Amino acid sequence: MTERETLKRWIGESDNVVFFGGAGVSTESGIPDFRSTDGLYHQKYDYPPETILSHTFFRSETEQFFRFYRDKMLYLDAEPNAAHKKLAQWEAEGKLKAVITQNIDGLHQKAGSVNVLELHGSVLRNYCENCGKFYDVETVKNSKGIPKCSCGGIIKPDVVLYEEGLDNRTLSTAVRHIEEADVLIIGGTSLAVYPAAGLIDYYRGSRLVLVNKTPMPKDGMADLIVQGSIGEIFSLI
């Protein structure tokens, strides 16, 4: 039995699958990965993306932050790919209990997934730091300079910047789903970013699946490794 056939059988036998995904899930929708060879870290800017997307830079160089953010973080025309759609299908069929994602693009919800835990927030949500008023992503995308609320406050994207902590409620809910999962599928992530990468340590089952195009440092922890395009692999299950 091939790795793909084993994965198909495990999913068929389970009604408690949890998926934990990273940037590799969205690259097939045309959204670049930071760390890939053609990702943002390999492009030339006055500052590294990791610096620009930090809390300190947001506070000290707010206008430069938004210039980069509008240019490189908002892919509003991106559409869900086969992986997003299959995960939504599994949830609708009662097999998948939760999608835990490091992505901020909202494509899981666009595909129809309901129980999505966004560890790093979402570009689709934006709030005034002063009065808390909500603004959609188009407001930020179409703004000039620093986006301002009608009250005069700065509109901040609801994304977790470097130096900022994850939302405790989202984190604890993700931990609970992973602890209770029968099958845990991890896809499109190098598992290099903490604390999110440490979440797999909470898995107690014996069906840990890693899906990625290339080998990963934590492959040794897996019960099943399926290499290749996640969209292609999922579409054939």
Coordinates of C-alpha atoms in Angstrom, one line a residue, residues 17-175:
V17 CA -9.0 14.4 11.8
V18 CA -7.2 17.7 12.6
F19 CA -5.1 19.6 10.0
F20 CA -2.2 21.9 10.9
G21 CA -0.9 23.9 7.9
G22 CA 1.6 26.5 7.0
A23 CA 2.6 28.7 4.0
G24 CA 3.0 25.8 1.7
V25 CA -0.8 25.4 1.6
S26 CA -1.2 28.8 0.2
T27 CA 1.8 28.9 -2.3
E28 CA -0.3 26.8 -4.7
S29 CA -2.8 29.7 -4.7
G30 CA 0.0 32.1 -5.8
I31 CA 0.8 33.5 -2.3
P32 CA 4.6 33.4 -1.8
D33 CA 6.3 31.7 1.1
F34 CA 8.7 33.7 3.2
R35 CA 11.4 31.1 3.4
S36 CA 11.3 29.4 0.0
T37 CA 14.0 30.1 -2.5
D38 CA 11.8 32.6 -4.3
G39 CA 10.1 33.8 -1.2
L40 CA 10.1 37.2 0.5
Y41 CA 13.3 36.6 2.4
H42 CA 15.2 36.3 -0.9
Q43 CA 13.9 39.6 -2.3
K44 CA 15.7 42.9 -1.8
Y45 CA 14.3 45.6 0.5
D46 CA 15.8 48.3 2.6
Y47 CA 15.0 46.1 5.6
P48 CA 14.5 42.3 5.9
P49 CA 10.8 41.3 5.9
E50 CA 11.2 39.9 9.4
T51 CA 12.2 43.4 10.6
I52 CA 9.5 45.2 8.7
L53 CA 6.8 42.8 10.0
S54 CA 7.9 43.3 13.7
H55 CA 6.0 45.2 16.4
T56 CA 8.9 47.5 16.9
F57 CA 9.0 48.5 13.2
F58 CA 5.2 48.9 13.1
R59 CA 5.6 51.4 15.9
S60 CA 8.7 53.3 14.7
E61 CA 8.3 53.2 10.9
T62 CA 4.5 52.9 10.5
E63 CA 4.3 54.3 7.1
Q64 CA 7.0 52.1 5.7
F65 CA 5.4 49.1 7.4
F66 CA 2.1 49.8 5.5
R67 CA 3.9 50.4 2.2
F68 CA 5.4 46.9 2.4
Y69 CA 2.2 45.3 3.9
R70 CA 0.0 46.6 1.1
D71 CA 2.5 45.5 -1.6
K72 CA 3.5 42.1 -0.3
M73 CA 1.0 40.8 2.2
L74 CA -2.4 41.4 0.6
Y75 CA -3.3 38.9 -2.1
L76 CA -7.0 39.6 -2.4
D77 CA -7.4 37.9 -5.8
A78 CA -6.1 34.6 -4.5
E79 CA -8.5 31.6 -4.7
P80 CA -8.6 28.4 -2.6
N81 CA -6.7 25.5 -4.2
A82 CA -7.4 21.8 -4.1
A83 CA -6.0 21.4 -0.6
H84 CA -8.3 24.1 0.9
K85 CA -11.3 22.6 -0.9
K86 CA -10.6 19.1 0.2
L87 CA -10.3 20.2 3.8
A88 CA -13.6 22.0 3.6
Q89 CA -15.2 18.8 2.1
W90 CA -13.8 16.6 4.9
E91 CA -15.2 19.0 7.5
A92 CA -18.6 19.0 5.8
E93 CA -18.5 15.2 5.8
G94 CA -17.9 15.2 9.6
K95 CA -14.4 13.8 9.3
L96 CA -12.3 16.9 10.0
K97 CA -12.7 18.6 13.4
A98 CA -10.5 21.7 12.9
V99 CA -8.1 23.5 10.6
I100 CA -5.2 25.1 12.5
T101 CA -3.3 27.5 10.2
Q102 CA -0.3 29.7 10.4
N103 CA -1.6 31.5 7.3
I104 CA -3.3 34.9 7.4
D105 CA -5.0 34.9 4.0
G106 CA -8.5 33.6 4.9
L107 CA -8.5 31.1 2.0
H108 CA -9.6 28.2 4.3
Q109 CA -12.8 30.1 5.1
K110 CA -13.2 31.1 1.4
A111 CA -13.1 27.4 0.5
G112 CA -15.9 26.7 3.0
S113 CA -14.1 25.6 6.2
V114 CA -15.9 26.8 9.3
N115 CA -13.7 25.7 12.3
V116 CA -10.5 27.5 11.4
L117 CA -8.0 28.5 14.1
E118 CA -5.8 31.3 12.8
L119 CA -2.7 31.2 14.9
H120 CA -1.3 34.4 13.3
G121 CA -4.5 36.3 12.7
S122 CA -6.0 37.4 9.4
V123 CA -5.4 40.2 6.9
L124 CA -9.2 40.3 6.5
R125 CA -9.7 41.8 10.0
N126 CA -8.5 45.3 10.9
Y127 CA -9.2 47.4 14.0
C128 CA -8.7 50.9 15.2
E129 CA -6.1 50.9 18.0
N130 CA -8.0 53.8 19.6
C131 CA -11.7 52.9 19.6
G132 CA -11.7 49.3 18.3
K133 CA -13.8 50.0 15.3
F134 CA -13.6 47.2 12.7
Y135 CA -12.4 47.8 9.1
D136 CA -12.3 45.4 6.2
V137 CA -9.2 44.6 4.2
E138 CA -10.2 46.8 1.3
T139 CA -10.0 49.8 3.6
V140 CA -6.4 49.1 4.3
K141 CA -5.6 48.1 0.7
N142 CA -7.0 51.3 -0.7
S143 CA -5.6 53.6 1.9
K144 CA -2.7 56.0 1.5
G145 CA 0.1 56.3 4.0
I146 CA -1.0 55.3 7.4
P147 CA -4.7 54.1 7.5
K148 CA -6.6 56.1 10.0
C149 CA -10.0 55.5 11.7
S150 CA -12.7 58.2 11.6
C151 CA -11.7 58.8 15.3
G152 CA -8.1 59.5 14.2
G153 CA -6.6 56.3 15.5
I154 CA -4.3 54.0 13.5
I155 CA -6.0 51.0 11.9
K156 CA -3.9 47.9 12.7
P157 CA -4.3 44.6 10.9
D158 CA -5.3 41.8 13.1
V159 CA -2.2 39.8 12.4
V160 CA 0.4 38.6 14.9
L161 CA 3.7 40.5 14.1
Y162 CA 7.1 39.4 15.2
E163 CA 7.7 40.2 18.9
E164 CA 3.9 39.8 19.6
G165 CA 2.4 36.8 21.3
L166 CA -0.2 34.5 19.9
D167 CA -3.8 34.7 21.1
N168 CA -4.1 32.5 24.2
R169 CA -7.7 31.4 23.5
T170 CA -6.8 30.4 19.9
L171 CA -3.7 28.6 21.1
S172 CA -5.5 26.6 23.9
T173 CA -8.3 25.6 21.5
A174 CA -5.6 24.4 19.0
V175 CA -3.9 22.4 21.7

